[in-house]
Short mmCIF file of C-alpha atoms in Angstrom, two decimals:
data_model
loop_
_atom_site.label_atom_id
_atom_site.label_comp_id
_atom_site.label_asym_id
_atom_site.label_seq_id
_atom_site.Cartn_x
_atom_site.Cartn_y
_atom_site.Cartn_z
CA MET A 28 0.12 -19.97 5.80
CA ASP A 29 1.47 -19.23 8.91
CA ASN A 30 3.02 -15.23 9.52
CA LEU A 31 2.03 -14.45 6.17
CA GLN A 32 1.31 -10.70 7.52
CA PRO A 33 2.57 -6.99 5.54
CA PHE A 34 6.58 -6.93 6.72
CA ILE A 35 6.08 -2.71 6.77
CA LYS A 36 4.23 -0.15 8.51
CA TRP A 37 2.05 1.54 6.60
CA VAL A 38 -0.18 4.43 6.96
CA GLY A 39 -3.93 3.24 6.03
CA GLY A 40 -3.54 0.02 6.11
CA LYS A 41 -5.96 -2.30 6.74
CA ARG A 42 -4.71 -5.23 8.96
CA GLN A 43 -7.86 -2.98 11.07
CA LEU A 44 -10.04 -3.80 8.48
CA LEU A 45 -9.47 -6.93 6.99
CA HIS A 46 -12.04 -8.60 8.65
CA GLU A 47 -15.36 -6.53 7.02
CA ILE A 48 -13.66 -6.84 2.99
CA ARG A 49 -13.39 -10.96 3.65
CA LYS A 50 -17.56 -10.35 3.75
CA TYR A 51 -17.32 -9.15 0.76
CA VAL A 52 -14.70 -11.11 -0.91
CA PRO A 53 -16.25 -14.15 -2.70
CA SER A 54 -15.87 -17.72 -2.17
CA ILE A 55 -14.93 -18.05 -5.92
CA PHE A 56 -12.70 -15.36 -8.84
CA GLY A 57 -10.01 -15.56 -10.97
CA THR A 58 -5.92 -13.09 -10.76
CA TYR A 59 -6.79 -11.27 -7.93
CA TYR A 60 -5.41 -7.62 -9.24
CA GLU A 61 -4.47 -4.97 -6.27
CA PRO A 62 -3.48 -1.25 -7.95
CA PHE A 63 -3.02 0.47 -4.67
CA VAL A 64 -0.96 -2.21 -2.93
CA GLY A 65 0.25 -0.50 -0.55
CA GLY A 66 1.70 -2.85 2.66
CA GLY A 67 -0.51 -5.35 1.30
CA ALA A 68 -2.38 -6.27 4.51
CA VAL A 69 -5.26 -7.71 2.13
CA LEU A 70 -2.87 -9.14 -0.69
CA PHE A 71 -1.43 -11.54 2.22
CA ASP A 72 -4.78 -11.43 3.94
CA LEU A 73 -6.60 -13.81 0.85
CA ALA A 74 -3.15 -15.91 -0.62
CA PRO A 75 -4.66 -15.71 -4.03
CA LYS A 76 -2.83 -18.12 -6.33
CA ASN A 77 -3.09 -16.34 -8.94
CA ALA A 78 -2.29 -12.31 -8.74
CA VAL A 79 -0.90 -8.91 -10.12
CA ILE A 80 0.53 -6.38 -7.36
CA ASN A 81 0.89 -2.68 -8.12
CA ASP A 82 1.74 0.89 -6.16
CA SER A 83 2.52 4.20 -7.83
CA ASN A 84 5.73 4.15 -5.19
CA ALA A 85 8.67 3.52 -7.54
CA GLU A 86 10.82 2.65 -4.17
CA LEU A 87 8.33 -0.08 -2.50
CA ILE A 88 8.15 -1.37 -5.87
CA ASN A 89 12.03 -2.50 -5.74
CA LEU A 90 11.19 -4.19 -2.38
CA TYR A 91 8.39 -6.38 -3.38
CA LYS A 92 10.83 -7.58 -6.35
CA VAL A 93 13.79 -7.83 -3.82
CA ILE A 94 11.94 -10.12 -1.26
CA LYS A 95 10.88 -12.03 -4.36
CA SER A 96 14.03 -13.05 -5.47
CA LYS A 97 16.32 -15.75 -3.65
CA ARG A 98 19.68 -14.47 -3.85
CA LYS A 99 18.35 -10.51 -3.46
CA LEU A 100 16.40 -11.49 -0.08
CA GLU A 101 19.34 -12.93 1.57
CA GLN A 102 21.26 -9.42 0.67
CA LEU A 103 18.27 -7.60 1.79
CA ILE A 104 18.71 -9.72 5.77
CA ARG A 105 22.81 -9.29 5.80
CA LYS A 106 22.04 -4.81 4.75
CA LEU A 107 19.56 -4.64 7.14
CA LYS A 108 20.93 -6.25 9.89
CA GLU A 109 23.46 -3.73 9.89
CA HIS A 110 21.52 -0.39 10.62
CA ARG A 111 21.66 0.84 13.19
CA ASN A 112 18.35 2.87 15.50
CA GLU A 113 20.55 6.25 16.17
CA GLU A 114 18.73 9.59 15.47
CA GLU A 115 21.80 11.59 13.78
CA TYR A 116 22.59 7.71 11.61
CA TYR A 117 18.92 8.41 10.73
CA TYR A 118 19.15 11.38 9.15
CA LYS A 119 21.83 10.71 6.82
CA VAL A 120 20.21 7.27 5.85
CA ARG A 121 16.83 9.62 5.27
CA ALA A 122 19.59 12.17 3.71
CA GLU A 123 19.90 9.99 0.81
CA ASP A 124 18.26 10.42 -1.68
CA ARG A 125 19.41 13.82 -1.76
CA SER A 126 22.24 12.69 -4.26
CA ASP A 127 22.12 13.03 -7.52
CA ASP A 128 23.47 9.70 -7.85
CA TYR A 129 20.62 7.78 -5.41
CA PHE A 130 19.33 5.86 -7.94
CA THR A 131 22.93 4.14 -8.52
CA LYS A 132 22.98 2.47 -5.46
CA SER A 133 21.74 -0.95 -6.05
CA ASP A 134 17.33 -2.41 -5.73
CA VAL A 135 19.00 -3.94 -2.22
CA ASP A 136 20.21 -1.57 -1.18
CA ARG A 137 17.31 0.83 -2.06
CA ALA A 138 15.37 -1.25 -0.14
CA SER A 139 17.00 -2.68 2.35
CA ARG A 140 17.18 1.63 3.24
CA PHE A 141 13.23 1.29 2.89
CA ILE A 142 12.72 -0.88 5.31
CA TYR A 143 15.02 1.08 8.03
CA LEU A 144 12.98 4.70 6.94
CA ASN A 145 10.00 2.62 7.21
CA ARG A 146 10.29 0.96 11.00
CA THR A 147 12.58 3.91 13.06
CA GLY A 148 11.10 6.50 11.15
CA TYR A 149 8.25 8.42 13.16
CA ASN A 150 4.54 6.14 13.03
CA GLY A 151 5.65 4.49 9.83
CA LEU A 152 4.85 7.20 7.12
CA TYR A 153 5.67 7.44 4.11
CA ARG A 154 6.21 10.84 3.02
CA VAL A 155 8.15 12.87 0.46
CA ASN A 156 7.61 17.24 -0.09
CA SER A 157 7.69 18.40 -3.42
CA ASN A 158 11.42 17.58 -4.56
CA GLY A 159 9.73 13.66 -3.89
CA TYR A 160 12.78 13.44 -0.59
CA PHE A 161 11.65 11.46 2.10
CA ASN A 162 11.06 14.07 4.70
CA VAL A 163 9.61 11.94 7.95
CA PRO A 164 10.69 12.47 11.08
CA PHE A 165 13.25 9.53 13.38
CA GLY A 166 9.98 7.58 15.42
CA LYS A 167 12.60 7.53 18.71
CA TYR A 168 11.64 3.45 18.83
CA LYS A 169 13.92 1.96 21.83
CA ASN A 170 13.02 -1.57 19.92
CA PRO A 171 12.60 -1.17 16.11
CA ASP A 172 11.55 -4.05 14.40
CA TYR A 173 13.61 -3.41 10.98
CA VAL A 174 15.43 -7.43 10.85
CA ASN A 175 11.95 -9.20 11.44
CA GLU A 176 13.23 -11.88 9.32
CA SER A 177 11.29 -14.16 9.98
CA VAL A 178 7.94 -12.32 8.36
CA LEU A 179 10.33 -11.73 4.90
CA ARG A 180 10.70 -14.77 4.34
CA ARG A 181 7.36 -16.48 4.35
CA CYS A 182 6.05 -13.02 2.07
CA HIS A 183 9.50 -14.47 -0.38
CA GLU A 184 7.72 -18.02 0.17
CA TYR A 185 4.39 -16.67 -0.77
CA LEU A 186 5.87 -14.61 -3.40
CA ASN A 187 7.13 -17.54 -5.38
CA LYS A 188 5.13 -20.52 -4.39
CA ASN A 189 2.14 -17.95 -6.67
CA ASN A 190 1.60 -15.86 -9.79
CA VAL A 191 2.07 -13.04 -8.48
CA ARG A 192 3.63 -10.19 -11.02
CA ILE A 193 4.45 -7.32 -9.57
CA THR A 194 4.36 -3.34 -11.49
CA ASN A 195 4.95 -0.14 -11.11
CA LYS A 196 2.65 1.67 -13.39
CA ASP A 197 0.14 4.08 -13.31
CA PHE A 198 -3.76 2.63 -11.23
CA GLU A 199 -5.69 1.83 -15.33
CA SER A 200 -2.25 0.29 -16.82
CA ALA A 201 -2.56 -2.37 -13.86
CA VAL A 202 -5.47 -4.03 -14.68
CA LYS A 203 -5.93 -4.13 -18.25
CA GLY A 204 -5.66 -7.05 -18.33
CA ALA A 205 -8.97 -8.13 -15.80
CA LYS A 206 -11.52 -9.95 -17.39
CA ALA A 207 -14.82 -11.22 -15.66
CA GLY A 208 -14.74 -13.07 -12.94
CA ASP A 209 -10.96 -11.91 -11.05
CA LEU A 210 -12.05 -10.13 -8.00
CA ILE A 211 -10.27 -5.73 -8.11
CA TYR A 212 -8.85 -4.80 -4.75
CA PHE A 213 -8.91 -0.89 -4.41
CA ASP A 214 -7.47 0.60 -1.67
CA PRO A 215 -5.73 4.07 -2.82
CA PRO A 216 -4.93 8.04 -1.93
CA TYR A 217 -8.28 8.57 1.00
CA ASP A 218 -9.79 11.57 -0.66
CA PRO A 219 -9.00 14.35 2.32
CA LEU A 220 -12.18 14.31 5.61
CA ASN A 221 -10.22 18.36 5.60
CA GLU A 222 -7.22 20.76 5.33
CA THR A 223 -5.27 18.95 8.23
CA SER A 224 -7.11 15.15 7.71
CA SER A 225 -4.29 14.75 4.80
CA PHE A 226 -0.39 13.95 5.45
CA THR A 227 1.21 14.98 2.23
CA SER A 228 2.16 13.62 -0.37
CA TYR A 229 3.28 9.63 -0.81
CA THR A 230 4.85 10.19 -4.06
CA LYS A 231 6.24 13.98 -5.43
CA ASP A 232 2.62 13.31 -7.99
CA SER A 233 -0.84 14.08 -5.57
CA PHE A 234 -3.72 12.69 -5.66
CA GLY A 235 -6.73 14.48 -6.28
CA ASP A 236 -10.27 14.83 -7.41
CA TRP A 237 -9.75 14.32 -10.96
CA ASP A 238 -8.17 10.91 -9.76
CA GLN A 239 -10.78 10.13 -8.52
CA VAL A 240 -12.60 10.85 -10.85
CA ARG A 241 -11.06 8.79 -13.21
CA LEU A 242 -11.03 5.92 -11.06
CA ARG A 243 -14.07 6.15 -10.63
CA ASN A 244 -14.81 5.11 -14.18
CA LEU A 245 -12.53 1.79 -14.02
CA PHE A 246 -14.52 1.15 -11.23
CA ILE A 247 -17.70 1.37 -13.19
CA LYS A 248 -16.36 -0.42 -16.29
CA LEU A 249 -15.02 -3.16 -14.65
CA TYR A 250 -17.85 -3.78 -12.57
CA GLU A 251 -20.02 -4.29 -16.52
CA LYS A 252 -17.38 -6.00 -17.67
CA GLY A 253 -18.29 -8.18 -15.28
CA CYS A 254 -15.91 -7.96 -12.28
CA TYR A 255 -16.44 -8.58 -8.73
CA VAL A 256 -15.24 -4.67 -7.78
CA ILE A 257 -14.49 -4.35 -3.79
CA LEU A 258 -12.88 -0.22 -3.03
CA SER A 259 -11.79 1.52 0.20
CA ASN A 260 -12.35 5.36 0.99
CA SER A 261 -13.32 8.10 2.87
CA ASP A 262 -16.64 9.03 3.81
CA THR A 263 -16.90 11.30 2.38
CA LEU A 264 -19.92 13.54 0.33
CA PHE A 265 -17.62 13.55 -2.98
CA ILE A 266 -16.93 10.28 -2.49
CA ASN A 267 -20.43 8.34 -2.07
CA LYS A 268 -22.13 11.52 -5.17
CA LEU A 269 -19.69 9.55 -7.45
CA TYR A 270 -20.10 6.26 -6.63
CA ASN A 271 -24.06 6.65 -6.62
CA TYR A 272 -24.62 4.22 -9.25
CA PRO A 273 -27.30 1.60 -9.82
CA GLY A 274 -25.84 -2.41 -8.22
CA VAL A 275 -22.80 -0.55 -6.92
CA GLN A 276 -23.46 -0.57 -2.39
CA ILE A 277 -22.03 1.73 0.31
CA ILE A 278 -21.08 0.41 3.12
CA LYS A 279 -19.93 2.17 6.22
CA VAL A 280 -17.08 0.67 8.78
CA GLU A 281 -14.99 2.42 11.38
CA ALA A 282 -12.04 2.38 11.36
CA SER A 283 -8.75 3.85 13.53
CA ARG A 284 -7.69 6.93 11.90
CA ASN A 285 -3.74 7.48 13.55
CA VAL A 286 -2.51 10.19 11.42
CA ASN A 287 -3.52 13.85 11.58
CA SER A 288 -1.30 17.39 12.04
CA LYS A 289 -4.05 17.40 15.19
CA LYS A 290 -3.91 15.31 18.42
CA GLU A 291 -8.20 16.14 17.97
CA GLY A 292 -8.27 15.16 14.55
CA ARG A 293 -7.68 10.84 15.66
CA GLY A 294 -9.26 8.11 16.73
CA LYS A 295 -12.47 5.91 15.58
CA ILE A 296 -13.92 7.59 11.25
CA THR A 297 -16.11 5.89 8.90
CA GLU A 298 -15.17 5.34 6.12
CA VAL A 299 -16.62 3.27 3.26
CA MET A 300 -16.75 0.52 1.45
CA VAL A 301 -17.75 0.61 -1.96
CA ILE A 302 -19.13 -2.76 -3.44
CA ALA A 303 -19.36 -4.34 -6.88
CA ASP A 304 -20.70 -8.16 -8.03
CA GLY A 305 -19.98 -7.94 -12.32
CA THR A 306 -20.63 -11.20 -11.85
CA ASN A 307 -24.48 -12.21 -11.13
CA LYS A 308 -24.31 -8.60 -13.47
CA GLU A 309 -27.25 -9.47 -16.49
CA ARG A 310 -25.71 -7.88 -19.13
#
């Protein structure tokens, strides 16, 4: 579909690696599952007819659901046009989640705030502190595009013309319905390369080593079930050891890293794509 692309900026988004990911996507598959959908770059590139998309970030999933609704999409576009690219205004909007009545706001108001902060905040980060409060500073961009109406309408069209289920669960629960022949793409929070490479929390609950182990066990379970599984992660010793399993390929790819507390920590790095074709596995 023309102009089908992510409607938000997303740290770790896969637009730059789509050409690599496509190489390992089977020509025919059943339902597409993406348990860490984020900005949806892979989803919108593949545009599968049957999909289950999920994320642990409840505010992000609220936004997807609002965009899927015709009535709420129109309300969202109107709300977005009311925002202003001004620093004082930005911090006023950012502080809304400190209020006790924040979650009494309508889902459209919360979705509008999400896009506005994403497009005007520094580097498109989504980061919260230990209390779950959004804490990204103002980005000081001259003309941030937080009312990208054509992109929003294309995404709405895709979500409604196809069978796309949207959930907000733990990643294990999100793929419980997966069966042989389905395609699962995992793009989890990456294993940190070092102490300064992580941009801190995407939700108030961090994604640690035990979660990476849980994810690896789920990856193997899906592979053994007969699914086609693809995963992206950091090229660390920990990740390479985790996925050292018969029939599983670990492929190195080059990517750009733009988020680091130190300038010298940004630039080209190597990531891994982990591939397992359970459809060809002998049973």
